[in-house]
Short mmCIF file of C-alpha atoms and ligand atoms in Angstrom, two decimals:
data_model
loop_
_atom_site.label_atom_id
_atom_site.label_comp_id
_atom_site.label_asym_id
_atom_site.label_seq_id
_atom_site.Cartn_x
_atom_site.Cartn_y
_atom_site.Cartn_z
CA MET A 26 5.14 18.47 10.30
CA LYS A 27 2.36 19.40 8.23
CA VAL A 28 1.62 16.40 5.81
CA LEU A 29 -0.34 16.36 2.37
CA VAL A 30 -1.90 12.52 2.16
CA VAL A 31 -3.15 12.26 -1.17
CA GLY A 32 -5.57 8.97 -1.23
CA GLY A 33 -6.13 9.56 2.28
CA ALA A 34 -9.51 8.03 2.50
CA GLY A 35 -8.44 4.48 1.04
CA TYR A 36 -7.06 1.68 3.06
CA ILE A 37 -3.32 2.68 3.20
CA GLY A 38 -3.89 6.43 3.09
CA SER A 39 -6.20 6.07 5.88
CA HIS A 40 -4.07 4.36 8.36
CA THR A 41 -1.32 6.52 7.46
CA GLN A 42 -3.65 9.54 8.20
CA TYR A 43 -4.03 8.24 11.51
CA GLU A 44 -1.13 7.26 12.56
CA LEU A 45 0.29 11.14 11.43
CA ILE A 46 -2.27 12.35 13.79
CA LYS A 47 -1.46 9.92 16.86
CA ALA A 48 2.06 11.53 16.08
CA GLY A 49 1.33 15.28 16.65
CA HIS A 50 1.11 16.05 12.77
CA SER A 51 -0.90 18.15 11.02
CA VAL A 52 -2.72 16.19 8.02
CA VAL A 53 -5.06 17.54 4.91
CA ILE A 54 -6.10 14.73 2.46
CA LEU A 55 -6.83 15.17 -1.21
CA ASP A 56 -9.39 12.42 -2.52
CA ASN A 57 -11.60 11.76 -4.90
CA PHE A 58 -13.42 8.90 -3.28
CA SER A 59 -12.90 6.62 -6.35
CA THR A 60 -12.12 3.92 -3.83
CA GLY A 61 -11.93 5.66 -0.68
CA HIS A 62 -14.50 6.32 2.31
CA LYS A 63 -15.70 9.71 3.54
CA GLU A 64 -15.92 7.87 6.74
CA PHE A 65 -12.49 7.08 7.09
CA ILE A 66 -11.41 10.85 7.54
CA HIS A 67 -10.20 11.70 10.84
CA ASP A 68 -11.94 14.21 12.58
CA LYS A 69 -8.31 16.17 12.67
CA ALA A 70 -8.06 16.11 9.22
CA LYS A 71 -8.70 18.40 6.57
CA LEU A 72 -10.37 16.97 3.46
CA TYR A 73 -10.37 18.28 0.13
CA TYR A 74 -12.43 16.35 -2.43
CA GLY A 75 -10.59 16.39 -6.01
CA ASP A 76 -8.88 14.57 -8.98
CA ILE A 77 -5.13 14.67 -8.69
CA ARG A 78 -4.89 14.73 -12.83
CA VAL A 79 -6.75 17.88 -12.27
CA LYS A 80 -3.94 20.40 -11.87
CA ASP A 81 -6.87 23.28 -10.63
CA ASP A 82 -7.80 20.80 -7.73
CA VAL A 83 -4.42 19.88 -6.80
CA ASP A 84 -3.17 23.81 -6.89
CA ARG A 85 -6.21 24.59 -4.87
CA VAL A 86 -4.79 22.52 -2.04
CA PHE A 87 -1.68 24.39 -1.83
CA GLU A 88 -2.75 27.55 -2.71
CA ASN A 89 -5.23 26.95 0.41
CA GLU A 90 -2.57 25.61 2.75
CA SER A 91 0.39 27.48 3.09
CA GLY A 92 3.64 25.41 4.88
CA ILE A 93 3.23 21.56 3.56
CA ASP A 94 6.06 19.85 4.09
CA VAL A 95 5.32 16.50 3.03
CA VAL A 96 3.62 15.20 0.01
CA MET A 97 2.50 11.40 0.62
CA HIS A 98 0.78 10.12 -2.44
CA PHE A 99 -1.74 7.14 -2.15
CA ALA A 100 -3.80 7.67 -5.08
CA ALA A 101 -3.58 4.47 -7.14
CA LYS A 102 -5.21 1.99 -9.18
CA ILE A 103 -3.77 -1.77 -7.25
CA VAL A 104 -5.34 -4.50 -9.11
CA VAL A 105 -3.16 -6.54 -11.15
CA PRO A 106 -5.23 -8.65 -13.23
CA GLU A 107 -7.46 -5.26 -13.90
CA SER A 108 -4.01 -4.06 -14.87
CA VAL A 109 -3.49 -6.38 -17.70
CA LYS A 110 -7.26 -5.94 -19.15
CA VAL A 111 -7.11 -1.75 -18.81
CA PRO A 112 -3.82 -0.91 -18.89
CA LEU A 113 -4.13 2.73 -20.28
CA GLU A 114 -6.52 3.22 -17.17
CA TYR A 115 -3.41 2.50 -14.93
CA TYR A 116 -1.28 4.48 -16.51
CA HIS A 117 -3.39 7.06 -16.66
CA ASN A 118 -4.37 7.65 -12.92
CA ASN A 119 -1.07 6.31 -11.30
CA VAL A 120 1.61 7.69 -14.00
CA GLU A 121 0.00 11.05 -15.18
CA GLY A 122 -1.55 11.79 -11.60
CA VAL A 123 1.95 11.65 -10.00
CA ARG A 124 3.31 13.73 -12.75
CA VAL A 125 0.18 16.58 -12.04
CA LEU A 126 1.18 16.05 -8.01
CA LEU A 127 4.61 16.63 -8.58
CA GLU A 128 4.30 19.57 -10.62
CA SER A 129 1.90 21.22 -8.70
CA ALA A 130 4.16 20.11 -5.52
CA SER A 131 7.57 21.45 -6.67
CA ALA A 132 5.71 24.76 -7.91
CA HIS A 133 4.42 25.36 -4.57
CA GLY A 134 7.72 24.83 -2.69
CA VAL A 135 7.31 21.25 -1.21
CA LYS A 136 10.67 19.48 -0.07
CA SER A 137 9.99 16.25 0.13
CA PHE A 138 7.85 13.19 -1.12
CA VAL A 139 6.66 10.25 0.30
CA PHE A 140 5.53 7.51 -2.33
CA SER A 141 3.68 4.03 -2.12
CA SER A 142 5.23 1.85 -4.58
CA THR A 143 5.26 -1.94 -4.68
CA ALA A 144 6.97 -5.36 -4.72
CA ALA A 145 5.35 -5.79 -8.01
CA VAL A 146 8.71 -4.07 -9.62
CA TYR A 147 10.90 -6.88 -8.87
CA GLY A 148 8.49 -8.62 -11.16
CA GLU A 149 9.84 -12.87 -10.42
CA PRO A 150 13.01 -12.69 -8.87
CA SER A 151 15.04 -16.06 -9.00
CA LYS A 152 16.21 -16.00 -4.87
CA GLY A 153 12.96 -14.66 -3.43
CA VAL A 154 14.28 -12.42 -1.09
CA CYS A 155 14.17 -8.65 -2.58
CA GLU A 156 16.76 -6.26 -1.83
CA GLU A 157 16.30 -2.64 -2.93
CA THR A 158 19.25 -2.91 -5.34
CA ASP A 159 17.92 -5.56 -7.15
CA ILE A 160 16.87 -4.53 -10.85
CA PRO A 161 13.37 -4.17 -11.36
CA ALA A 162 11.76 -6.12 -13.59
CA PRO A 163 7.98 -5.69 -13.73
CA ILE A 164 5.77 -8.55 -15.11
CA ASN A 165 2.29 -6.82 -15.81
CA PRO A 166 1.41 -2.82 -16.08
CA TYR A 167 0.51 -2.19 -12.25
CA GLY A 168 4.40 -2.49 -11.82
CA GLU A 169 5.05 -0.96 -14.73
CA THR A 170 3.57 2.13 -13.75
CA LYS A 171 5.19 2.26 -10.44
CA LEU A 172 8.34 1.67 -11.74
CA ALA A 173 7.61 4.49 -14.01
CA CYS A 174 6.43 6.93 -11.33
CA GLU A 175 9.79 5.35 -9.07
CA ARG A 176 11.58 7.01 -12.05
CA MET A 177 9.90 10.32 -12.28
CA ILE A 178 9.89 11.15 -9.09
CA LYS A 179 13.60 10.48 -9.44
CA TRP A 180 14.52 12.92 -12.09
CA VAL A 181 12.22 15.44 -10.85
CA CYS A 182 13.14 15.50 -7.34
CA GLU A 183 16.73 16.24 -8.51
CA ALA A 184 15.87 18.71 -10.75
CA LYS A 185 13.49 20.37 -8.11
CA ASN A 186 16.11 20.28 -4.95
CA MET A 187 13.58 17.77 -3.24
CA ASN A 188 14.47 14.75 -1.21
CA TYR A 189 11.95 11.64 -1.79
CA MET A 190 11.10 8.29 0.05
CA ILE A 191 10.20 5.30 -1.88
CA PHE A 192 8.45 2.58 -0.38
CA ARG A 193 8.19 -0.98 -1.77
CA TYR A 194 5.28 -2.64 0.10
CA PHE A 195 5.07 -6.32 0.31
CA ASN A 196 1.71 -8.03 1.04
CA VAL A 197 -0.39 -5.61 3.50
CA ALA A 198 -3.39 -6.69 5.49
CA GLY A 199 -5.12 -6.06 8.67
CA SER A 200 -6.70 -2.70 10.54
CA ASP A 201 -6.15 -0.36 12.51
CA GLU A 202 -7.83 -1.08 16.44
CA SER A 203 -9.99 1.36 16.34
CA LEU A 204 -11.65 -0.43 14.06
CA LYS A 205 -13.18 2.76 12.28
CA ILE A 206 -10.68 2.47 9.38
CA GLY A 207 -10.39 -1.13 7.57
CA TYR A 208 -9.55 -3.11 4.57
CA LYS A 209 -13.29 -1.95 2.29
CA ARG A 210 -13.50 -2.48 -1.26
CA ASP A 211 -16.35 -3.63 -3.18
CA ILE A 212 -14.33 -6.83 -4.42
CA ALA A 213 -11.63 -8.26 -2.47
CA THR A 214 -9.03 -9.31 -4.41
CA HIS A 215 -6.13 -10.43 -1.90
CA LEU A 216 -5.61 -13.59 -0.22
CA ILE A 217 -6.18 -12.41 3.77
CA PRO A 218 -9.59 -10.37 2.59
CA LEU A 219 -10.74 -13.06 0.53
CA ALA A 220 -10.28 -15.76 3.75
CA ILE A 221 -12.08 -13.31 5.70
CA GLU A 222 -14.92 -13.06 3.37
CA SER A 223 -15.15 -16.99 3.11
CA VAL A 224 -15.19 -17.32 6.80
CA LEU A 225 -18.00 -14.91 6.82
CA GLY A 226 -19.81 -16.76 4.78
CA LEU A 227 -19.53 -14.00 1.98
CA ARG A 228 -18.20 -16.34 -0.78
CA GLY A 229 -17.54 -19.97 -1.15
CA PRO A 230 -14.74 -21.97 -0.35
CA LEU A 231 -11.18 -19.86 -0.56
CA SER A 232 -9.25 -21.05 -3.56
CA ILE A 233 -5.59 -22.13 -3.13
CA PHE A 234 -3.77 -20.93 -5.92
CA GLY A 235 -1.29 -23.30 -7.20
CA SER A 236 -0.45 -26.15 -4.70
CA ASP A 237 2.81 -27.48 -7.10
CA TYR A 238 5.56 -24.29 -6.42
CA ASP A 239 8.97 -25.21 -5.39
CA THR A 240 8.47 -24.32 -1.81
CA LYS A 241 7.84 -26.35 1.36
CA ASP A 242 4.15 -27.06 0.95
CA GLY A 243 3.35 -26.29 -2.80
CA THR A 244 1.82 -23.16 -2.30
CA CYS A 245 3.12 -19.80 -2.86
CA VAL A 246 5.24 -17.81 -0.28
CA ARG A 247 4.91 -14.29 0.66
CA ASP A 248 5.78 -11.68 3.07
CA TYR A 249 3.19 -10.26 5.45
CA ILE A 250 2.84 -6.74 7.15
CA HIS A 251 0.08 -5.09 9.10
CA VAL A 252 -1.19 -2.15 7.68
CA SER A 253 -0.95 0.08 10.88
CA ASP A 254 2.93 -0.94 11.06
CA LEU A 255 3.52 0.16 7.49
CA ALA A 256 1.80 3.40 8.03
CA TYR A 257 3.94 3.91 11.08
CA ALA A 258 6.71 3.65 8.80
CA HIS A 259 5.80 6.43 6.58
CA VAL A 260 5.60 8.49 9.95
CA LEU A 261 9.51 7.69 10.17
CA GLY A 262 10.08 8.10 6.23
CA ALA A 263 8.48 11.73 6.03
CA LEU A 264 10.43 12.80 9.59
CA TYR A 265 13.54 11.65 7.96
CA LEU A 266 12.86 13.09 4.86
CA SER A 267 12.03 16.70 6.94
CA LYS A 268 15.60 16.38 8.26
CA GLY A 269 16.99 16.58 4.81
CA ASN A 270 18.55 13.16 4.45
CA LYS A 271 18.72 12.04 1.26
CA SER A 272 16.46 10.27 -0.77
CA GLU A 273 16.04 6.27 -0.87
CA ILE A 274 13.96 3.36 -1.70
CA VAL A 275 13.01 0.92 0.84
CA ASN A 276 11.40 -1.98 1.10
CA LEU A 277 8.48 -2.32 3.64
CA GLY A 278 8.14 -5.90 5.23
CA SER A 279 8.70 -8.21 8.14
CA SER A 280 11.38 -10.32 6.18
CA SER A 281 9.09 -14.01 6.89
CA GLY A 282 7.75 -15.83 4.78
CA TYR A 283 4.56 -17.44 4.91
CA THR A 284 2.80 -20.08 2.43
CA VAL A 285 -0.48 -19.74 1.53
CA LEU A 286 -1.54 -22.71 3.40
CA GLU A 287 0.52 -21.58 6.44
CA VAL A 288 -2.18 -18.29 6.40
CA ILE A 289 -5.00 -20.55 6.42
CA ASN A 290 -3.68 -22.29 9.36
CA GLU A 291 -3.48 -18.96 10.92
CA VAL A 292 -6.92 -18.31 10.02
CA LYS A 293 -8.41 -20.98 11.55
CA LYS A 294 -6.91 -20.11 15.18
CA VAL A 295 -9.70 -17.63 14.97
CA ALA A 296 -11.98 -18.91 12.71
CA GLU A 297 -13.58 -22.02 10.45
CA ILE A 298 -12.15 -21.78 6.95
CA LYS A 299 -13.39 -24.20 3.87
CA TYR A 300 -10.79 -24.04 1.04
CA ASN A 301 -9.73 -25.97 -1.87
CA LEU A 302 -6.57 -26.47 -4.25
CA ASP A 303 -7.29 -24.87 -8.00
CA CYS A 304 -4.80 -24.67 -10.22
CA ARG A 305 -2.12 -21.38 -10.73
CA ARG A 306 -3.09 -17.69 -10.76
CA GLU A 307 -1.34 -16.56 -13.71
CA GLY A 308 1.67 -14.00 -13.22
CA ASP A 309 2.82 -15.53 -9.54
CA PRO A 310 6.16 -15.67 -8.55
CA ALA A 311 6.54 -18.60 -5.85
CA ILE A 312 8.28 -16.76 -3.18
CA LEU A 313 8.82 -13.10 -2.42
CA ILE A 314 10.30 -11.55 0.32
CA ALA A 315 11.57 -8.76 1.54
CA SER A 316 14.98 -8.37 2.78
CA THR A 317 14.27 -5.00 5.34
CA LYS A 318 17.65 -4.43 6.47
CA LYS A 319 17.38 -1.00 4.63
CA ALA A 320 14.23 0.09 6.75
CA LYS A 321 15.63 -1.01 9.73
CA SER A 322 19.33 0.22 9.57
CA LEU A 323 17.77 3.77 7.98
CA LEU A 324 14.67 3.88 9.95
CA GLY A 325 14.57 2.12 12.95
CA PHE A 326 11.91 0.12 11.80
CA THR A 327 10.32 -3.23 12.90
CA PRO A 328 7.27 -4.41 12.51
CA LYS A 329 5.29 -5.00 15.78
CA TYR A 330 2.20 -6.90 14.64
CA SER A 331 2.10 -10.30 13.95
CA LEU A 332 0.60 -12.32 11.06
CA LEU A 333 -2.36 -13.47 13.64
CA ASP A 334 -3.14 -9.76 14.66
CA MET A 335 -3.65 -9.01 10.94
CA ILE A 336 -6.00 -11.71 10.19
CA SER A 337 -7.87 -11.23 13.56
CA SER A 338 -8.17 -7.49 13.20
CA GLU A 339 -9.05 -7.74 9.49
CA LEU A 340 -11.98 -10.07 10.77
CA SER A 341 -12.95 -7.96 13.61
CA PHE A 342 -13.30 -4.64 11.17
CA ARG A 343 -15.27 -6.76 8.44
CA LYS A 344 -17.64 -8.63 11.19
CA LYS A 345 -18.28 -4.62 12.15
CA GLN A 346 -18.94 -3.68 8.65
CA VAL A 347 -21.21 -6.76 8.00
CA ASN A 348 -23.44 -6.31 11.23
CA LYS A 349 -23.56 -2.16 10.04
N1 LIG B 28 -4.00 -16.59 -3.79
C1 LIG B 28 -4.85 -17.85 -3.23
N2 LIG B 28 -5.96 -17.56 -3.28
C2 LIG B 28 -6.88 -16.71 -3.30
C3 LIG B 28 -5.73 -15.39 -3.31
C4 LIG B 28 -4.48 -15.63 -3.53
O1 LIG B 28 -3.93 -18.65 -3.20
O2 LIG B 28 -8.01 -16.32 -3.49
C5 LIG B 28 -2.57 -16.53 -3.08
C6 LIG B 28 -2.20 -15.87 -4.35
O3 LIG B 28 -1.83 -16.96 -5.86
C7 LIG B 28 -0.41 -15.59 -4.20
C8 LIG B 28 -0.34 -15.41 -2.38
O4 LIG B 28 -1.68 -15.93 -2.10
O5 LIG B 28 0.33 -16.99 -3.97
C9 LIG B 28 -0.92 -13.39 -2.42
O6 LIG B 28 -1.70 -13.07 -3.25
P1 LIG B 28 -2.33 -11.80 -3.27
O7 LIG B 28 -3.24 -11.76 -4.14
O8 LIG B 28 -3.41 -11.31 -1.78
O9 LIG B 28 -1.31 -10.90 -2.99
P2 LIG B 28 0.00 -10.65 -4.31
O10 LIG B 28 1.18 -11.40 -3.83
O11 LIG B 28 -0.55 -11.27 -5.31
O12 LIG B 28 0.17 -9.37 -4.37
#
């Protein structure tokens, strides 16, 4: 397959690029390096610099690169508290970006579209385990923009005779085993990167946001998936679409939940970490776990890496970055 990876210099996009190349596919990347990194581009990938909200930038890629089978979109803003502060930036980047990309891709005869969505579209599910058939009810602008994209993709793909795969990610962590790519952002916003920064002395003790939830130890439960597993699922998803199969929405997680304290206990297996109990963070559901039956039955996907693999690979990547 020939795949256009939009946002291929970012965390998940770069891992997907690596998995596609490992599986022998041809990769073209479009990125504006707003949060991505030039050094994350694989030697075998062809890079275009540009912004997906600018139609000429996107058209240029399709005009130069004939025969793109699948477009994958990763070029989104993803920080929930930031989305609450500057919602219009999220609508502009996430929704307008996808609109322009769909317009250009469909006009150039692309047949398949793979989209990075999120468990945030489920909002605060009462039962904790999320099925793809649950009615989405996001509780922040980030989740709203992803849901708006999901719906736009459905209508556009139906009108233009394209098929799509929407992946709803749960909590993604870890680094590729090469340690050439990984989680690298100016400000960490997620539990495992923050824990690793505490371990490496790049910040103070980790704060646990809330210890009075209705869970086994009072801290929130999340479903963690290794970024390389998640990236590989995109290869399977693209192959599925390229065979002309019908469009689907699929959760990507592991179907196991870990509390924040359990995550910290895993960190303690490889490093020392200081932490303290803090108050709840606004908008955190107590439990978010993926039902992964569909990923398995449709794509034959099961994750191969453990939570400890995520923590230790991410720690090795960050150590390598710090020592550069
Ligand atoms: N969390 C925490 N301390 C932190 C960051 C996160 O206790 O410094 C908790 C957070 O409240 C949530 C879980 O860890 O229960 C995962 O949060 P994260 O921001 O990584 O992902 P989210 O599930 O919110 O997308």
